[in-house]
Coordinates of C-alpha atoms in Angstrom, one line a residue:
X649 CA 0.0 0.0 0.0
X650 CA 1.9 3.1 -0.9
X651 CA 0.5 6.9 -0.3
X652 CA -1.1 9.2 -2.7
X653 CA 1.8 10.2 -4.9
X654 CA -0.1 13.1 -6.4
X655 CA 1.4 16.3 -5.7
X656 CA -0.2 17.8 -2.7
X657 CA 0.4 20.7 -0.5
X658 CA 1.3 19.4 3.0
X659 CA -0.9 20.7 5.7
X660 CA 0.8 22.1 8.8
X661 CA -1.8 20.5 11.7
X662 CA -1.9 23.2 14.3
X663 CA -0.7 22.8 17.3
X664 CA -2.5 23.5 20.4
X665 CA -0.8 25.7 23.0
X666 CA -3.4 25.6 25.5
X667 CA -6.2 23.6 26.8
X668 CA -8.8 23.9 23.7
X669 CA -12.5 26.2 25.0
X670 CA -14.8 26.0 21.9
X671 CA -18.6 25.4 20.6
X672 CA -18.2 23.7 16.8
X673 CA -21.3 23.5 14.6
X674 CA -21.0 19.9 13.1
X675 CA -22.5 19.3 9.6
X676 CA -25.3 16.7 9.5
X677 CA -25.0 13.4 9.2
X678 CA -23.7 11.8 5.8
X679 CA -25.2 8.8 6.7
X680 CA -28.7 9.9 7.6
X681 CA -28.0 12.1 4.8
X682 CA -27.6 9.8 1.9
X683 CA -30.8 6.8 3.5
X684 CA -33.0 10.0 3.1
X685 CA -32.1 11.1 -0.1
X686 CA -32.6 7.5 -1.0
X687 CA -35.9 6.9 0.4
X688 CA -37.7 10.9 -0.5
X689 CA -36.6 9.8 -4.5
X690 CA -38.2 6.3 -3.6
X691 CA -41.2 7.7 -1.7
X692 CA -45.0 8.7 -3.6
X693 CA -44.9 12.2 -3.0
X694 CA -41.9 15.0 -2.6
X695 CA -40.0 15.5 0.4
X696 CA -37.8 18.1 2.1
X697 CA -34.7 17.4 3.9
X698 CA -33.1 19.9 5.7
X699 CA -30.0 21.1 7.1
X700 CA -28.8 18.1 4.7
X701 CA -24.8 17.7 4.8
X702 CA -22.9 18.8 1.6
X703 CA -19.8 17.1 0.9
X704 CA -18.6 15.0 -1.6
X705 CA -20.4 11.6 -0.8
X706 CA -23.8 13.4 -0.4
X707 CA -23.2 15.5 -3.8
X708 CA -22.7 12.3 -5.4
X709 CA -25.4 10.6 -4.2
X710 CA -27.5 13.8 -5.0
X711 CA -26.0 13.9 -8.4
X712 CA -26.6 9.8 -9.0
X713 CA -30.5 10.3 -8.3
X714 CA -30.7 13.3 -10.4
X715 CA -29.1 11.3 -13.3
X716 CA -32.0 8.7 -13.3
X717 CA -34.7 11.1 -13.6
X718 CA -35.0 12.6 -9.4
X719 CA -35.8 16.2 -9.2
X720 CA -33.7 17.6 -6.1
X721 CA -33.8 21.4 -5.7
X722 CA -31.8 23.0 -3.8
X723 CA -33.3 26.0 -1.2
X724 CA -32.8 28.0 1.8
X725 CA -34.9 27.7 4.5
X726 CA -35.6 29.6 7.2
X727 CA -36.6 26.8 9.6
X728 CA -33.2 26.6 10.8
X729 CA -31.9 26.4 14.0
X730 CA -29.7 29.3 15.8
X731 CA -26.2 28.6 13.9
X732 CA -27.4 25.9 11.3
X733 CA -27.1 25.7 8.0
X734 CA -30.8 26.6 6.3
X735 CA -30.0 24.8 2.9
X736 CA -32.8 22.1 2.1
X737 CA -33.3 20.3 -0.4
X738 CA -36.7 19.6 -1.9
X739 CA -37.1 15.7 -3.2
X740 CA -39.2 15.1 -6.4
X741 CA -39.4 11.5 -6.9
X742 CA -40.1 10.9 -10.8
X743 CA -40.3 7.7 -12.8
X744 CA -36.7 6.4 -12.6
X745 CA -35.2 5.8 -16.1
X746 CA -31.7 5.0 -18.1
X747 CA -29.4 5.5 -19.4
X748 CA -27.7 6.9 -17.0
X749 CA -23.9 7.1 -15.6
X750 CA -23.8 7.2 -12.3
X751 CA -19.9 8.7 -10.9
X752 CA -19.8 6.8 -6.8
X753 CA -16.7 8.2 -6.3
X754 CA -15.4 6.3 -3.3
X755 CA -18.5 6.4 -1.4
X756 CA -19.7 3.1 -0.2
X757 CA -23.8 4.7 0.3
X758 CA -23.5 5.2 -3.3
X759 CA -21.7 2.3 -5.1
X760 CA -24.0 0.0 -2.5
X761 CA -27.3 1.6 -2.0
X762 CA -28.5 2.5 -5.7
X763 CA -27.7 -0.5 -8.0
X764 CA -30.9 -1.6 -6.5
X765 CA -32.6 1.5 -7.0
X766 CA -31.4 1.3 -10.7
X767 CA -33.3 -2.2 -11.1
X768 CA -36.4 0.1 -10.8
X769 CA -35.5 2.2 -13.4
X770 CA -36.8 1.7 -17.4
X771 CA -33.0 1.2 -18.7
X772 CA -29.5 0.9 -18.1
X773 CA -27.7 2.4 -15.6
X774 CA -23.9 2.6 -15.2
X775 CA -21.8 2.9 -12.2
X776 CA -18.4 3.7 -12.2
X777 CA -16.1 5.7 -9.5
X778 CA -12.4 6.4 -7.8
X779 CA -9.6 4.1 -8.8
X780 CA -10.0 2.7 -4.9
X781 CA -14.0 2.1 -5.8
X782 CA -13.0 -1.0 -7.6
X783 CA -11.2 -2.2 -5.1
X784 CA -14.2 -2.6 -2.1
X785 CA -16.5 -5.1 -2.2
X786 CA -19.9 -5.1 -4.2
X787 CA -20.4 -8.6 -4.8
X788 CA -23.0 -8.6 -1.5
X789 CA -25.4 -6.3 -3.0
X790 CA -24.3 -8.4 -7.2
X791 CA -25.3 -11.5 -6.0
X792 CA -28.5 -10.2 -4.3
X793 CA -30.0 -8.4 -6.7
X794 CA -29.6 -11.4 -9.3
X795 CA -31.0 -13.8 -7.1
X796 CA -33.5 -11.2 -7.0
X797 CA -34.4 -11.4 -10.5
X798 CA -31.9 -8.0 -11.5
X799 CA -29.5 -8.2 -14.8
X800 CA -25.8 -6.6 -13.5
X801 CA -23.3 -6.6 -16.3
X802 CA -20.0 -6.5 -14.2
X803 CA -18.0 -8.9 -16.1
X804 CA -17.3 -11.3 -13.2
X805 CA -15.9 -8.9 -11.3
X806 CA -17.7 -8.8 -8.6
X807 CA -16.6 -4.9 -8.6
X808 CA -17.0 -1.6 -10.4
X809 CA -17.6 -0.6 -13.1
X810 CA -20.8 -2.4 -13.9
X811 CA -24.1 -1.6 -15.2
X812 CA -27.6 -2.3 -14.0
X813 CA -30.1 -3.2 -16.5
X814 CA -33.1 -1.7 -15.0
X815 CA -36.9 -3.1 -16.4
X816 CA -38.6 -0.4 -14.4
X817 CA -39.6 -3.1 -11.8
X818 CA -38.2 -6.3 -9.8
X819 CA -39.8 -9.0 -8.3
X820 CA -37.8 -9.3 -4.5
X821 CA -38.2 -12.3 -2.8
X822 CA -36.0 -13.9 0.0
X823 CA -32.7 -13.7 -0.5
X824 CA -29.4 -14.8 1.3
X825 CA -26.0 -12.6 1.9
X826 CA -23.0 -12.6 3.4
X827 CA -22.4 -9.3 4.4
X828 CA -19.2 -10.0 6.8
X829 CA -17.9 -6.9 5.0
X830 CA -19.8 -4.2 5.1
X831 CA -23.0 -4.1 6.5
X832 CA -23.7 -1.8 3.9
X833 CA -24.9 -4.6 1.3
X834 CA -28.0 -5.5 4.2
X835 CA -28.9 -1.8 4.3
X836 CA -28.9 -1.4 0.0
X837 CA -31.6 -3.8 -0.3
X838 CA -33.8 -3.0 2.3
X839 CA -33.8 0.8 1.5
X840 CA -35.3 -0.6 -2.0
X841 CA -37.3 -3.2 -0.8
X842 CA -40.5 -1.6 -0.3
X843 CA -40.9 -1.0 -4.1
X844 CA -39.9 -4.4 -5.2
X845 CA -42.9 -6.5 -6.2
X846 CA -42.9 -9.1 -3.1
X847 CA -40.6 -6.6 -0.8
X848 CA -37.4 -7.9 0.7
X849 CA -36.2 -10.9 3.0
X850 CA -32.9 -10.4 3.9
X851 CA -31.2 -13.3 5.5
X852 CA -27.6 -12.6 6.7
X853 CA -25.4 -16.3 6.7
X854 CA -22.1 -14.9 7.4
X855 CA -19.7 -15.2 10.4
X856 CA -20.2 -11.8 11.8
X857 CA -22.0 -8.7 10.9
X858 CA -20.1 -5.3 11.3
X859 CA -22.1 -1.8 12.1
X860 CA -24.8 -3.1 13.3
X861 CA -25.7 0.4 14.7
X862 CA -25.9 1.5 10.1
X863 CA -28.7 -1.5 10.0
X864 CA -30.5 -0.1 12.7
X865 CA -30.7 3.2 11.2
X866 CA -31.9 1.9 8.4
X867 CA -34.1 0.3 9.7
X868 CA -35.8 2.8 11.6
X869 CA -35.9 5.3 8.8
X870 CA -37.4 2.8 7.0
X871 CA -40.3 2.7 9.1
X872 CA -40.4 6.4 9.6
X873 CA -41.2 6.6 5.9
X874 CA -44.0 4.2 6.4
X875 CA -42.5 1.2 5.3
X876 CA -43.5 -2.2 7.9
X877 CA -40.7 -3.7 8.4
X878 CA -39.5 -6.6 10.4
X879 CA -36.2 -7.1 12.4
X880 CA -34.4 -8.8 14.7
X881 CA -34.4 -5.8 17.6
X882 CA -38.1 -5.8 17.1
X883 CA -38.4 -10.1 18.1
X884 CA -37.7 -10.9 14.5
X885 CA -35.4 -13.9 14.0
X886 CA -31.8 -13.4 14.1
X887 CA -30.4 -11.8 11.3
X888 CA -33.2 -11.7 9.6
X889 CA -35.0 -8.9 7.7
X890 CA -38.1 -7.7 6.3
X891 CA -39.4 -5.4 3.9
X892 CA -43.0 -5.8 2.9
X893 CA -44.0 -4.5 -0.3
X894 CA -45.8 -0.4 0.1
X895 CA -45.8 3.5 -1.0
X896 CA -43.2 5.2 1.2
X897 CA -44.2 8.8 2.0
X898 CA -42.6 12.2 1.5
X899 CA -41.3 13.3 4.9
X900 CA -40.1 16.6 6.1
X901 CA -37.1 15.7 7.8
X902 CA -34.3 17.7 9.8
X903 CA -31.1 15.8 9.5
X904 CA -28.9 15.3 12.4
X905 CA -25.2 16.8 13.5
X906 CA -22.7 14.0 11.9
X907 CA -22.1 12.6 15.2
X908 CA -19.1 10.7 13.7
X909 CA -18.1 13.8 12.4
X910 CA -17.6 15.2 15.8
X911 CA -15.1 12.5 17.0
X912 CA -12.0 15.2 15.9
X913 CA -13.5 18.0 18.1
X914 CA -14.5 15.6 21.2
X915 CA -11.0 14.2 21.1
X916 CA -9.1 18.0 21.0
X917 CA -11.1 18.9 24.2
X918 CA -9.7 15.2 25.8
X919 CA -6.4 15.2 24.3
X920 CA -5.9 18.9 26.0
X921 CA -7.4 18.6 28.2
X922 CA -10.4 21.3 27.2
X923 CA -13.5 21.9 26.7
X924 CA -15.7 21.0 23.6
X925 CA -19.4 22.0 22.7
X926 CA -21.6 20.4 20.3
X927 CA -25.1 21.9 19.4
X928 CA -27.9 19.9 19.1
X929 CA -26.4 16.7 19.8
X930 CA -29.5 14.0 19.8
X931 CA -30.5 12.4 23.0
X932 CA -31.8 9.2 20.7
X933 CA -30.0 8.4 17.7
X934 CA -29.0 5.6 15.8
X935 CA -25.7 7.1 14.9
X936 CA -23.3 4.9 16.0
X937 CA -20.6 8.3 17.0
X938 CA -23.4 8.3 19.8
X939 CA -21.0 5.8 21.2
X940 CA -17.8 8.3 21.8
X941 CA -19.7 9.5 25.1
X942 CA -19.0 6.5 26.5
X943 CA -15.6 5.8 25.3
X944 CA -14.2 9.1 25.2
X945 CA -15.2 9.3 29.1
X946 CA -13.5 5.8 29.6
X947 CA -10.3 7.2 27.8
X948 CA -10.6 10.0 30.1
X949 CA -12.9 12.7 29.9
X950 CA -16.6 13.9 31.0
X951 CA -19.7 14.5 29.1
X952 CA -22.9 16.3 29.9
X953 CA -26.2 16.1 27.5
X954 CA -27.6 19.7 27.5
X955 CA -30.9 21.0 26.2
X956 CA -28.6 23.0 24.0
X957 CA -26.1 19.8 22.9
X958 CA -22.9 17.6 24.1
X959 CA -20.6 19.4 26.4
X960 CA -17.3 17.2 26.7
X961 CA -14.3 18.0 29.0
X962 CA -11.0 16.3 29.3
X963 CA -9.6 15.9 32.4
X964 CA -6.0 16.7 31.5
X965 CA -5.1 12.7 31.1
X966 CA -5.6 10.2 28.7
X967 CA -6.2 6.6 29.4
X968 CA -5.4 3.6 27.0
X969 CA -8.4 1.6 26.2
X970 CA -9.6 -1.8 25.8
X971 CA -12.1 -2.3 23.1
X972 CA -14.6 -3.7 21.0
X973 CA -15.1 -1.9 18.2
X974 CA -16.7 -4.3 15.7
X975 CA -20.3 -1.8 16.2
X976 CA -18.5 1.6 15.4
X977 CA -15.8 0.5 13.3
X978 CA -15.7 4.7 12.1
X979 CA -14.6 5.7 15.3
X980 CA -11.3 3.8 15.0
X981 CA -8.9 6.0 13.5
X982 CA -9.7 8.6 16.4
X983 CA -9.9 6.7 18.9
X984 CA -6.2 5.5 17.3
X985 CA -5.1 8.8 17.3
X986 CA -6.0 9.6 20.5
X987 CA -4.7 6.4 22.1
X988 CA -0.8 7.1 20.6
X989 CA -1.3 9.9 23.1
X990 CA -2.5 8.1 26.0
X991 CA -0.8 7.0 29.1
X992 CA -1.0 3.9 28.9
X993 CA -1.0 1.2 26.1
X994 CA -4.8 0.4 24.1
X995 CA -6.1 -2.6 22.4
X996 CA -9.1 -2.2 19.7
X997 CA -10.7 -5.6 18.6
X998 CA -13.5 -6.3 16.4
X999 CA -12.2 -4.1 13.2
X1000 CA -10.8 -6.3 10.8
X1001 CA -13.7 -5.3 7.8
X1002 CA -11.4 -2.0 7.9
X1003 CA -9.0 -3.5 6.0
X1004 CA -11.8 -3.2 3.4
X1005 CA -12.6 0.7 4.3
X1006 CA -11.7 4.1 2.2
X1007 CA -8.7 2.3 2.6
X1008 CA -7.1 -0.6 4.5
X1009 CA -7.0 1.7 7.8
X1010 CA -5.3 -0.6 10.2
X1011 CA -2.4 -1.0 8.0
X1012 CA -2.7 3.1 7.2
X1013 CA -2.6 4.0 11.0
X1014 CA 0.1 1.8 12.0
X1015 CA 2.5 3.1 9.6
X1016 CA 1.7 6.6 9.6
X1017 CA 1.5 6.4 13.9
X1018 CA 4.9 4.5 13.6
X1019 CA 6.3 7.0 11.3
X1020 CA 6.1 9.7 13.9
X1021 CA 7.5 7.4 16.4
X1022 CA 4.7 5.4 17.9
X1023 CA 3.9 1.7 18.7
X1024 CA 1.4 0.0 16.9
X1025 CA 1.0 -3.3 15.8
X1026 CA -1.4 -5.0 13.2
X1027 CA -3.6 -7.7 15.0
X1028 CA -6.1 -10.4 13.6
X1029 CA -9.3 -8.1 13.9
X1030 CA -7.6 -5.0 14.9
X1031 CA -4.7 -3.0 16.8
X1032 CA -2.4 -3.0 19.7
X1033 CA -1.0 0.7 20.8
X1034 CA 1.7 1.5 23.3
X1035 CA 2.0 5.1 23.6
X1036 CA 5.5 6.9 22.7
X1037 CA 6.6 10.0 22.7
X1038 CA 5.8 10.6 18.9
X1039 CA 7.3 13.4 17.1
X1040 CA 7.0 15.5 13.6
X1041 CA 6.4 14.2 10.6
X1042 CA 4.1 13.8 7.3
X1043 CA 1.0 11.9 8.3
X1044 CA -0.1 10.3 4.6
X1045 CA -4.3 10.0 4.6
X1046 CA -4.1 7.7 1.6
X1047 CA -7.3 9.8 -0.2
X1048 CA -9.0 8.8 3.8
X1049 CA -11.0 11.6 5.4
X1050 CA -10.8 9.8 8.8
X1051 CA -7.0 9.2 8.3
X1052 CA -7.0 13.3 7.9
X1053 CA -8.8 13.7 10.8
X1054 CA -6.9 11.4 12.9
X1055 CA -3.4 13.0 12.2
X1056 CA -5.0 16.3 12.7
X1057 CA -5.6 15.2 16.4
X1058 CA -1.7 14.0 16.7
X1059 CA -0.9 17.4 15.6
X1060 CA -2.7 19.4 18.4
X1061 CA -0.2 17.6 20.7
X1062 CA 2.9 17.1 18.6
X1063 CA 4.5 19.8 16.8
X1064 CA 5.6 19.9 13.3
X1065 CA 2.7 17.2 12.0
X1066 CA 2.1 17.7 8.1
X1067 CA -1.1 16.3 6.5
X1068 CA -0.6 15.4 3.1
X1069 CA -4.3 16.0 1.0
X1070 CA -6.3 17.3 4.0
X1071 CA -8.6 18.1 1.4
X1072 CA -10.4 14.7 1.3
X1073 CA -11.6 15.4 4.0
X1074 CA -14.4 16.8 1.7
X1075 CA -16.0 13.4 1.4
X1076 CA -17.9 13.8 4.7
X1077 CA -17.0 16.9 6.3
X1078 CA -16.8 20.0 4.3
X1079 CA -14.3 23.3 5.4
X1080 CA -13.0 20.6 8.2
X1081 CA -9.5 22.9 8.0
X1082 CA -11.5 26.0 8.8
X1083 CA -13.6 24.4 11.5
X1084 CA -10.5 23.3 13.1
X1085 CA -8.5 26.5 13.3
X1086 CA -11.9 28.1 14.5
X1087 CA -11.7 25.7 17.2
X1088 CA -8.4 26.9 18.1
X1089 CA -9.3 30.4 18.0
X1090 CA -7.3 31.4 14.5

């Protein structure tokens, strides 16, 4: 695995010279961003989403639906909160139709999500995306949607490219996966399954099942757009799903701060030892960043759930962790960073599916941690870190938003830390480089 060789302008991190005081306004959530958009050009009347996030992934995914025949306009509204965004977008669903290219970039909602939305559509659809794109597994949602009556041209591959030969309609049925990789491939055909002709039954037979936390959002967005499904949180068998066959409706829906999006910020205020506000933080969300209260307060810090939104602390010290990590796989290159800081040594378990990520991030964040001096070793499922002193160096991101992120965090502690292509950090969280020297006061 070698960096990005593309000529990019190195990114000085800044470094923190205090304890960090700040309120950050976090974009909403890609991932509640991208089911919605989904499900309002699915759904039997228009919808609005607002305070929608706008980065690349969403753009894509905006751009994708828009390409098969879905009218999305984009608006300000004025019922936004103090400090939010008040874009919205207005959903038109229309009859879904080919050709159509569809560009997924590297975004795994996209390539995953809309092949079967394009077996709905009267014609072909192509997908094709980043170098990287071809690289992550598709053959889940593939083998699915041809047992499901679809016809995917992907030449055996298994991978992009490929093209969908929509007929307008597909029959559904019950259908088995292994979705070991990416739980991804159960959320694509559910999202679609309420428009297939018999709905969706989606039976899981692999060894384990990553992010459960994405399924359950799903899931529950699902039903929020009137869709009955059932599940195995609900007293459905075990991973077992699903979808009967219905109209889903046009919903007006406010999406949620990127919770995973806040992991940078949360970890500044713990790794100096600051203070760190977030607005509007949910009290119940699927999200699974909901989970850094709890392990960013193990690690060492405090958190308190406001009327107005998260208030995290650190305490001045940072304590190694020992975790599982197979739920919130996201988190781990901040929690990484964050741990090469700590005080004592951290072991994260349950991650091996991130070898399958953006990019393989274990192997990314042990030899860009190592590089600056730390500790960390590759296990089975996950990684072993034994803080060091780390020093100054270029932290490569290998076209990885989170690896961005995460050296970013290194930075506030250790001087002379250079991000190589900070700017794909665009995929999820827009102007992250502004944010950040906000936070810091610059």
């Amino acid at each position: 695995m070698a960096p990005n060789d593309t000529p990019t302008a190195l990114w000085p991190a800044p470094h923190a010279s205090g304890a960090v005081d700040a309120t950050v306004h976090v974009p909403g959530s890609k991932s509640v961003t991208n089911r919605a958009l989904v499900l309002a050009a699915l759904a039997s009347e228009p919808g609005w989403l607002r305070r929608p996030l706008r980065s690349r992934d969403t753009l894509l995914m905006a751009g994708a639906l828009r390409a098969m025949g879905v009218g999305i306009e984009e608006t300000v509204s004025s019922a936004s909160g103090a400090g939010a965004s008040g874009e919205a977008w207005r959903v038109i669903p229309a009859g879904l139709h080919g050709p159509a290219t569809v560009d997924v970039g590297n975004a795994g909602t996209v390539m995953r999500f809309l092949p079967p939305v394009a077996t709905l559509a009267d014609g072909p659809v192509r997908f094709d995306g980043d170098p990287r794109s071809y690289e992550r597994p598709l053959h889940g949602v593939i083998d699915a949607l041809r047992a499901l009556g679809a016809r995917i041209d992907d030449e055996g591959r298994g991978a992009l490219p490929l093209t969908v030969h929509g007929g307008g309609a597909l029959d559904g049925g019950t259908v088995e996966i292994d979705a070991s990789s990416s739980s991804q491939f159960v959320s694509a055909l559910l999202l679609s399954g309420p428009r297939f002709n018999q709905g969706v039954e989606v039976r899981h037979v692999g060894a384990t099942l990553p992010s459960m936390p994405h399924i359950r959002m799903t899931v529950d967005m699902l039903r929020a757009a009137g869709a009955q499904v059932d599940a195995p949180e609900s007293g459905g068998e075990p991973h077992v799903w699903r979808v009967t066959p219905g109209a889903l409706l046009g919903r007006d829906l406010t999406i949620e701060p990127d919770l995973s999006n806040a992991q940078p910020f949360l970890a500044a205020a713990l790794v100096t030892g600051g203070k760190v506000v977030i607005p509007d933080w949910p009290r119940h969300t699927t999200q699974p960043g909901d989970r850094l209260r709890e392990i960013f307060t193990e690690m060492g810090g405090s958190c308190e759930l406001t009327d107005y939104g998260l208030v995290f602390t650190g305490s001045g010290s940072v304590h190694g962790i020992d975790a599982d990590l197979s739920e919130v796989g996201e988190l781990t290159p901040g929690i990484a960073a964050v741990a090469a800081l700590a005080d004592s040594p951290s072991t994260l378990r349950g991650v091996a599916h991130l070898r399958l990520h953006e990019t393989d991030r274990l192997a990314a964040l042990t030899k860009e941690i190592n590089a600056l001096g730390g500790d960390v070793t590759e296990t089975a499922d996950g990684l072993h870190i034994r803080p060091r002193p780390l020093h100054g160096g270029v932290f490569h991101t290998y076209d990885d938003h989170r690896m961005a992120t995460a050296g970013a965090v290194i930075g506030l502690v250790v001087e002379g830390v250079r991000i190589e292509n900070v700017a794909t950090t665009a995929k999820t969280l827009p102007d992250f480089p502004d944010l950040w020297t906000g936070m810091l006061g610059a």
